[in-house]
mmCIF file of C-alpha atoms in Angstrom:
data_model
loop_
_atom_site.group_PDB
_atom_site.id
_atom_site.type_symbol
_atom_site.label_atom_id
_atom_site.label_comp_id
_atom_site.label_asym_id
_atom_site.label_seq_id
_atom_site.Cartn_x
_atom_site.Cartn_y
_atom_site.Cartn_z
ATOM 1 C CA MET A 1 0.000 0.000 0.000
ATOM 2 C CA LEU A 2 2.829 2.394 0.908
ATOM 3 C CA LYS A 3 4.622 1.559 -2.358
ATOM 4 C CA ASP A 4 1.458 2.327 -4.332
ATOM 5 C CA PHE A 5 1.115 5.652 -2.519
ATOM 6 C CA PHE A 6 4.531 6.852 -3.716
ATOM 7 C CA SER A 7 4.354 5.340 -7.191
ATOM 8 C CA LYS A 8 1.512 7.610 -8.368
ATOM 9 C CA LYS A 9 2.613 9.774 -11.268
ATOM 10 C CA ARG A 10 1.686 13.429 -10.894
ATOM 11 C CA LYS A 11 2.409 16.629 -12.742
ATOM 12 C CA TYR A 12 4.034 19.361 -10.688
ATOM 13 C CA ALA A 13 4.134 23.072 -11.290
ATOM 14 C CA THR A 14 7.704 23.997 -12.212
ATOM 15 C CA ILE A 15 8.963 27.379 -11.078
ATOM 16 C CA PRO A 16 12.714 27.401 -11.721
ATOM 17 C CA ALA A 17 13.434 31.052 -10.879
ATOM 18 C CA GLU A 18 14.975 31.457 -7.443
ATOM 19 C CA ARG A 19 12.977 33.560 -4.984
ATOM 20 C CA GLN A 20 14.874 34.546 -1.859
ATOM 21 C CA GLN A 21 11.753 36.176 -0.371
ATOM 22 C CA PRO A 22 8.237 34.719 -0.182
ATOM 23 C CA ALA A 23 5.719 35.943 -2.725
ATOM 24 C CA ASN A 24 3.884 39.067 -1.588
ATOM 25 C CA PHE A 25 0.612 38.183 0.046
ATOM 26 C CA ASN A 26 -1.671 40.847 -1.390
ATOM 27 C CA GLY A 27 -5.014 39.110 -1.084
ATOM 28 C CA ASP A 28 -6.147 41.149 1.936
ATOM 29 C CA GLY A 29 -8.863 43.606 1.098
ATOM 30 C CA GLY A 30 -8.149 44.137 -2.624
ATOM 31 C CA VAL A 31 -10.652 43.035 -5.259
ATOM 32 C CA MET A 32 -7.848 41.930 -7.622
ATOM 33 C CA THR A 33 -4.522 40.193 -6.990
ATOM 34 C CA LYS A 34 -1.553 40.031 -9.368
ATOM 35 C CA CYS A 35 0.274 36.712 -9.504
ATOM 36 C CA PRO A 36 3.930 37.471 -8.620
ATOM 37 C CA GLU A 37 5.128 34.770 -11.025
ATOM 38 C CA CYS A 38 3.172 35.183 -14.294
ATOM 39 C CA LYS A 39 1.685 38.659 -13.546
ATOM 40 C CA THR A 40 -1.865 37.506 -14.345
ATOM 41 C CA ILE A 41 -4.549 39.655 -12.700
ATOM 42 C CA LEU A 42 -6.895 37.447 -10.680
ATOM 43 C CA TYR A 43 -10.067 37.982 -8.688
ATOM 44 C CA THR A 44 -8.985 37.755 -5.048
ATOM 45 C CA LYS A 45 -12.239 36.075 -3.999
ATOM 46 C CA GLU A 46 -11.784 33.321 -6.593
ATOM 47 C CA LEU A 47 -8.071 33.046 -5.793
ATOM 48 C CA LYS A 48 -8.844 32.386 -2.140
ATOM 49 C CA LYS A 49 -11.261 29.630 -3.159
ATOM 50 C CA GLN A 50 -8.314 28.080 -5.011
ATOM 51 C CA LEU A 51 -6.174 28.288 -1.816
ATOM 52 C CA MET A 52 -4.084 31.125 -3.289
ATOM 53 C CA VAL A 53 -2.852 29.055 -6.250
ATOM 54 C CA CYS A 54 -2.735 30.864 -9.607
ATOM 55 C CA ASN A 55 -4.978 29.126 -12.146
ATOM 56 C CA ASN A 56 -2.720 30.271 -14.979
ATOM 57 C CA CYS A 57 0.804 29.202 -13.917
ATOM 58 C CA HIS A 58 -0.040 27.211 -10.734
ATOM 59 C CA HIS A 59 2.222 29.397 -8.638
ATOM 60 C CA HIS A 60 1.551 28.782 -4.934
ATOM 61 C CA MET A 61 1.214 32.140 -3.167
ATOM 62 C CA ASN A 62 1.556 32.462 0.584
ATOM 63 C CA LEU A 63 -1.229 31.406 2.910
ATOM 64 C CA THR A 64 -1.574 32.831 6.398
ATOM 65 C CA ALA A 65 -1.223 30.328 9.242
ATOM 66 C CA TYR A 66 -4.963 30.365 9.949
ATOM 67 C CA GLU A 67 -5.855 29.985 6.268
ATOM 68 C CA ARG A 68 -3.560 26.972 6.173
ATOM 69 C CA MET A 69 -5.253 25.472 9.240
ATOM 70 C CA ASP A 70 -8.682 26.047 7.676
ATOM 71 C CA SER A 71 -7.604 24.288 4.468
ATOM 72 C CA LEU A 72 -6.361 21.237 6.382
ATOM 73 C CA CYS A 73 -8.509 20.667 9.451
ATOM 74 C CA ASP A 74 -12.004 19.242 9.430
ATOM 75 C CA ASP A 75 -14.696 21.866 10.049
ATOM 76 C CA ASP A 76 -14.624 23.444 13.530
ATOM 77 C CA SER A 77 -12.087 20.920 14.828
ATOM 78 C CA PHE A 78 -8.989 23.087 15.350
ATOM 79 C CA VAL A 79 -8.105 24.137 18.911
ATOM 80 C CA GLU A 80 -5.107 26.443 19.279
ATOM 81 C CA TYR A 81 -2.258 26.032 21.791
ATOM 82 C CA ASP A 82 -0.234 28.794 23.486
ATOM 83 C CA LYS A 83 -1.803 31.651 21.542
ATOM 84 C CA ASP A 84 -0.474 34.295 23.945
ATOM 85 C CA LEU A 85 3.123 33.043 24.049
ATOM 86 C CA THR A 86 5.338 35.886 22.791
ATOM 87 C CA ALA A 87 9.011 36.597 22.127
ATOM 88 C CA GLN A 88 11.096 38.562 24.609
ATOM 89 C CA ASP A 89 14.202 40.677 23.960
ATOM 90 C CA PRO A 90 16.947 38.697 25.765
ATOM 91 C CA LEU A 91 19.846 40.537 24.108
ATOM 92 C CA GLN A 92 18.251 44.001 24.227
ATOM 93 C CA PHE A 93 18.714 44.174 20.484
ATOM 94 C CA PRO A 94 18.143 47.691 19.080
ATOM 95 C CA ASP A 95 14.555 48.273 17.850
ATOM 96 C CA TYR A 96 13.644 44.590 18.221
ATOM 97 C CA PRO A 97 10.626 45.132 20.531
ATOM 98 C CA GLU A 98 9.240 47.774 18.157
ATOM 99 C CA LYS A 99 9.611 45.436 15.158
ATOM 100 C CA LEU A 100 7.851 42.642 17.032
ATOM 101 C CA GLU A 101 4.981 44.968 17.874
ATOM 102 C CA LYS A 102 4.628 46.056 14.243
ATOM 103 C CA ASP A 103 4.446 42.426 13.141
ATOM 104 C CA ARG A 104 1.838 41.671 15.806
ATOM 105 C CA GLU A 105 -0.310 44.523 14.529
ATOM 106 C CA LYS A 106 0.200 43.562 10.875
ATOM 107 C CA THR A 107 -0.466 39.825 11.235
ATOM 108 C CA GLN A 108 -2.656 39.625 14.356
ATOM 109 C CA LEU A 109 -0.250 36.911 15.528
ATOM 110 C CA ASN A 110 1.959 36.886 18.621
ATOM 111 C CA GLU A 111 4.643 34.713 16.995
ATOM 112 C CA ALA A 112 5.753 33.250 13.691
ATOM 113 C CA VAL A 113 4.082 29.889 14.316
ATOM 114 C CA VAL A 114 0.548 28.760 15.190
ATOM 115 C CA THR A 115 0.156 25.389 16.930
ATOM 116 C CA GLY A 116 -2.818 23.338 18.021
ATOM 117 C CA GLU A 117 -4.785 20.136 17.591
ATOM 118 C CA GLY A 118 -7.589 19.090 15.295
ATOM 119 C CA TYR A 119 -8.801 16.418 12.914
ATOM 120 C CA ILE A 120 -7.742 15.720 9.328
ATOM 121 C CA GLY A 121 -10.008 13.330 7.459
ATOM 122 C CA GLY A 122 -11.435 12.274 10.794
ATOM 123 C CA SER A 123 -8.039 11.411 12.333
ATOM 124 C CA PRO A 124 -6.808 13.361 15.400
ATOM 125 C CA VAL A 125 -3.542 15.251 14.874
ATOM 126 C CA VAL A 126 -1.347 17.937 16.432
ATOM 127 C CA LEU A 127 -0.214 20.642 14.000
ATOM 128 C CA GLY A 128 2.200 23.523 13.689
ATOM 129 C CA VAL A 129 2.105 26.099 10.886
ATOM 130 C CA MET A 130 4.700 28.837 10.381
ATOM 131 C CA ASP A 131 3.650 32.209 8.971
ATOM 132 C CA ALA A 132 6.288 33.994 6.868
ATOM 133 C CA ARG A 133 4.650 37.392 7.422
ATOM 134 C CA PHE A 134 5.910 37.492 11.032
ATOM 135 C CA ARG A 135 9.649 38.286 11.054
ATOM 136 C CA MET A 136 10.023 36.246 7.841
ATOM 137 C CA GLY A 137 8.920 33.169 9.784
ATOM 138 C CA SER A 138 12.214 33.282 11.674
ATOM 139 C CA MET A 139 12.672 30.907 14.602
ATOM 140 C CA GLY A 140 13.264 32.553 17.963
ATOM 141 C CA THR A 141 12.884 31.257 21.493
ATOM 142 C CA ALA A 142 9.084 31.655 21.538
ATOM 143 C CA ALA A 143 8.606 29.910 18.187
ATOM 144 C CA GLY A 144 10.889 27.061 19.271
ATOM 145 C CA GLU A 145 9.039 26.751 22.566
ATOM 146 C CA LYS A 146 5.639 26.629 20.840
ATOM 147 C CA ILE A 147 6.790 23.901 18.445
ATOM 148 C CA THR A 148 8.367 21.890 21.285
ATOM 149 C CA ARG A 149 5.232 22.147 23.410
ATOM 150 C CA ALA A 150 3.119 21.003 20.451
ATOM 151 C CA ILE A 151 5.359 17.946 20.019
ATOM 152 C CA GLU A 152 4.998 17.219 23.746
ATOM 153 C CA HIS A 153 1.204 17.429 23.400
ATOM 154 C CA ALA A 154 1.414 14.922 20.541
ATOM 155 C CA LEU A 155 3.470 12.611 22.748
ATOM 156 C CA GLU A 156 1.037 12.908 25.638
ATOM 157 C CA LYS A 157 -2.029 12.345 23.451
ATOM 158 C CA LYS A 158 -0.286 9.740 21.237
ATOM 159 C CA ARG A 159 -1.205 11.659 18.102
ATOM 160 C CA PRO A 160 0.797 12.228 14.904
ATOM 161 C CA PHE A 161 2.516 15.605 14.575
ATOM 162 C CA ILE A 162 2.326 17.599 11.343
ATOM 163 C CA MET A 163 4.551 20.651 10.783
ATOM 164 C CA PHE A 164 4.306 23.188 7.953
ATOM 165 C CA SER A 165 7.525 25.196 7.695
ATOM 166 C CA ALA A 166 7.994 28.636 6.124
ATOM 167 C CA SER A 167 11.042 30.410 7.452
ATOM 168 C CA GLY A 168 14.071 32.534 6.725
ATOM 169 C CA GLY A 169 15.964 30.647 9.439
ATOM 170 C CA ALA A 170 17.065 31.474 12.973
ATOM 171 C CA ARG A 171 16.180 34.917 14.340
ATOM 172 C CA MET A 172 19.398 36.920 14.575
ATOM 173 C CA GLN A 173 18.010 39.344 17.196
ATOM 174 C CA GLU A 174 18.021 36.486 19.717
ATOM 175 C CA GLY A 175 21.500 35.228 18.886
ATOM 176 C CA VAL A 176 22.587 31.799 20.141
ATOM 177 C CA LEU A 177 19.304 31.407 22.033
ATOM 178 C CA SER A 178 17.617 31.202 18.653
ATOM 179 C CA LEU A 179 20.102 28.625 17.364
ATOM 180 C CA MET A 180 19.447 26.512 20.472
ATOM 181 C CA GLN A 181 15.893 25.944 19.222
ATOM 182 C CA MET A 182 17.313 23.711 16.477
ATOM 183 C CA ALA A 183 18.548 21.221 19.062
ATOM 184 C CA LYS A 184 15.520 21.699 21.314
ATOM 185 C CA THR A 185 12.941 20.871 18.637
ATOM 186 C CA SER A 186 15.069 18.038 17.243
ATOM 187 C CA ALA A 187 15.401 16.452 20.701
ATOM 188 C CA ALA A 188 11.620 16.586 21.149
ATOM 189 C CA LEU A 189 11.150 14.886 17.751
ATOM 190 C CA LYS A 190 13.604 12.176 18.813
ATOM 191 C CA LYS A 191 11.191 11.341 21.643
ATOM 192 C CA MET A 192 8.376 11.146 19.071
ATOM 193 C CA ASP A 193 10.455 8.675 17.090
ATOM 194 C CA GLU A 194 11.241 6.560 20.166
ATOM 195 C CA ALA A 195 7.521 6.467 21.006
ATOM 196 C CA GLY A 196 6.728 5.199 17.491
ATOM 197 C CA LEU A 197 4.592 8.223 16.630
ATOM 198 C CA LEU A 198 4.307 9.635 13.126
ATOM 199 C CA TYR A 199 5.831 12.982 12.137
ATOM 200 C CA ILE A 200 4.956 14.561 8.777
ATOM 201 C CA SER A 201 6.996 17.589 7.699
ATOM 202 C CA VAL A 202 5.743 19.841 4.891
ATOM 203 C CA MET A 203 8.115 22.496 3.552
ATOM 204 C CA THR A 204 6.548 25.570 1.971
ATOM 205 C CA HIS A 205 8.106 28.642 0.395
ATOM 206 C CA PRO A 206 10.648 29.475 1.761
ATOM 207 C CA THR A 207 12.148 26.921 4.177
ATOM 208 C CA THR A 208 15.736 27.960 4.790
ATOM 209 C CA GLY A 209 18.524 28.308 7.343
ATOM 210 C CA GLY A 210 18.292 26.692 10.763
ATOM 211 C CA VAL A 211 14.702 25.553 10.222
ATOM 212 C CA SER A 212 15.652 23.554 7.105
ATOM 213 C CA ALA A 213 18.603 22.095 9.026
ATOM 214 C CA SER A 214 16.517 20.934 11.982
ATOM 215 C CA PHE A 215 12.855 19.991 12.421
ATOM 216 C CA ALA A 216 11.826 20.664 8.801
ATOM 217 C CA SER A 217 14.051 17.840 7.508
ATOM 218 C CA LEU A 218 13.347 15.237 10.189
ATOM 219 C CA GLY A 219 9.955 13.950 9.075
ATOM 220 C CA ASP A 220 9.052 10.318 8.667
ATOM 221 C CA TYR A 221 7.574 11.820 5.510
ATOM 222 C CA ASN A 222 9.124 14.967 4.049
ATOM 223 C CA PHE A 223 6.741 16.717 1.657
ATOM 224 C CA ALA A 224 6.895 20.127 -0.025
ATOM 225 C CA GLU A 225 4.667 22.422 -2.062
ATOM 226 C CA PRO A 226 5.477 23.010 -5.755
ATOM 227 C CA GLY A 227 8.172 25.587 -6.406
ATOM 228 C CA ALA A 228 9.110 26.022 -2.734
ATOM 229 C CA LEU A 229 12.606 27.352 -2.042
ATOM 230 C CA ILE A 230 14.311 24.910 0.339
ATOM 231 C CA GLY A 231 17.928 25.111 1.493
ATOM 232 C CA PHE A 232 20.365 26.168 4.176
ATOM 233 C CA ALA A 233 22.680 28.799 2.688
ATOM 234 C CA GLY A 234 21.749 31.155 -0.149
ATOM 235 C CA ARG A 235 22.491 30.367 -3.780
ATOM 236 C CA ARG A 236 24.979 33.216 -4.173
ATOM 237 C CA ILE A 237 27.000 32.166 -1.118
ATOM 238 C CA ILE A 238 27.209 28.565 -2.313
ATOM 239 C CA GLU A 239 28.292 29.598 -5.830
ATOM 240 C CA GLN A 240 30.977 31.898 -4.422
ATOM 241 C CA THR A 241 32.206 29.171 -2.076
ATOM 242 C CA ILE A 242 32.421 26.307 -4.576
ATOM 243 C CA ARG A 243 33.125 28.603 -7.557
ATOM 244 C CA GLN A 244 30.639 26.808 -9.735
ATOM 245 C CA GLU A 245 27.386 27.843 -11.349
ATOM 246 C CA LEU A 246 24.439 25.966 -9.882
ATOM 247 C CA PRO A 247 21.492 24.544 -11.881
ATOM 248 C CA GLU A 248 18.653 26.978 -12.555
ATOM 249 C CA ASP A 249 16.204 24.968 -10.441
ATOM 250 C CA PHE A 250 18.656 24.483 -7.559
ATOM 251 C CA GLN A 251 17.012 24.502 -4.090
ATOM 252 C CA THR A 252 13.482 24.155 -5.479
ATOM 253 C CA ALA A 253 11.197 21.434 -4.180
ATOM 254 C CA GLU A 254 11.366 19.706 -7.571
ATOM 255 C CA PHE A 255 15.191 19.656 -7.497
ATOM 256 C CA LEU A 256 15.192 18.138 -4.001
ATOM 257 C CA LEU A 257 12.635 15.505 -5.008
ATOM 258 C CA LYS A 258 14.752 14.546 -8.032
ATOM 259 C CA HIS A 259 17.797 14.103 -5.765
ATOM 260 C CA GLY A 260 16.050 12.037 -3.102
ATOM 261 C CA GLN A 261 15.696 14.656 -0.380
ATOM 262 C CA LEU A 262 11.895 14.738 -0.453
ATOM 263 C CA ASP A 263 9.291 11.999 -0.535
ATOM 264 C CA ARG A 264 6.794 13.925 -2.623
ATOM 265 C CA VAL A 265 5.911 17.365 -3.984
ATOM 266 C CA VAL A 266 2.241 17.859 -3.167
ATOM 267 C CA PRO A 267 0.067 20.534 -4.807
ATOM 268 C CA ARG A 268 -1.852 22.499 -2.205
ATOM 269 C CA ALA A 269 -5.248 21.311 -3.420
ATOM 270 C CA GLU A 270 -4.147 17.719 -2.751
ATOM 271 C CA MET A 271 -2.459 18.312 0.602
ATOM 272 C CA LYS A 272 -5.322 17.392 2.938
ATOM 273 C CA GLU A 273 -6.161 14.284 0.918
ATOM 274 C CA THR A 274 -2.497 13.216 0.892
ATOM 275 C CA ILE A 275 -2.011 13.670 4.629
ATOM 276 C CA ALA A 276 -5.292 11.869 5.351
ATOM 277 C CA ALA A 277 -4.080 8.956 3.185
ATOM 278 C CA VAL A 278 -0.804 8.747 5.125
ATOM 279 C CA LEU A 279 -2.675 8.766 8.445
ATOM 280 C CA ASP A 280 -4.901 5.982 7.125
ATOM 281 C CA ILE A 281 -1.900 3.926 5.975
ATOM 282 C CA HIS A 282 -0.448 4.137 9.487
ATOM 283 C CA GLY A 283 -3.705 3.040 11.077
ATOM 284 C CA TYR A 284 -4.625 6.155 13.023
ATOM 285 C CA LYS A 285 -8.180 5.800 14.262
ATOM 286 C CA LYS A 286 -10.891 8.065 12.961
ATOM 287 C CA ARG A 287 -13.388 9.677 15.294
#
């Protein structure tokens, strides 16, 4: 059954151009939205029905964390964890508190990740979803703590854990305390593995830096959305270091799939169905 699941042939949207920043999310309030990839003008209302995927070039635009949860969880099943947990300023970094406050006002989030529990296809799960609008989805102490607590909830409830990553990496304003979250989240996932619980990691655009080098790459299943930028260091730095020109599609989800670093590239419209199928394969009970 598992072999059949991975042997399905699918067509993926191919977006070879490197994008070091996530596509602008401009679906709030405006009647029309321009696709950042093919420049097609789209009705925002219709675009949202299509989960922010362009019907012309299939470019996957950014979803907010709550939009992502709504697209995945069964109706009225999501319950949020640690909503009021917020970042501090441990290093007294200049202007950091003011920047955090601006992001809170802009996104209506207290941190770059939303965590909670719900049901997908009738199966109980614990989820985490990163939101690139908040400090570029960077991982600080609060984000790392929220993800770790969510994993601990999954352990306690014996539920699978599903993580959607979208991040520029570790948050520099918190220094080594931010980098420590790589080890902290990875250690919590090791306990998941020892308990025999399922972890599904889904990488969205972009998943880079310390996030790509820690919990984002540790899934029992590692999925990604079409065209997502995934990697540790930037393309320019790598080319300067190795003094070679990299392939045009380097660090895209499709490139990683071709080289065995992903299990599947999953179009957004098929994501819930795919995750539900994996949960079913592993025998998780439905309510």
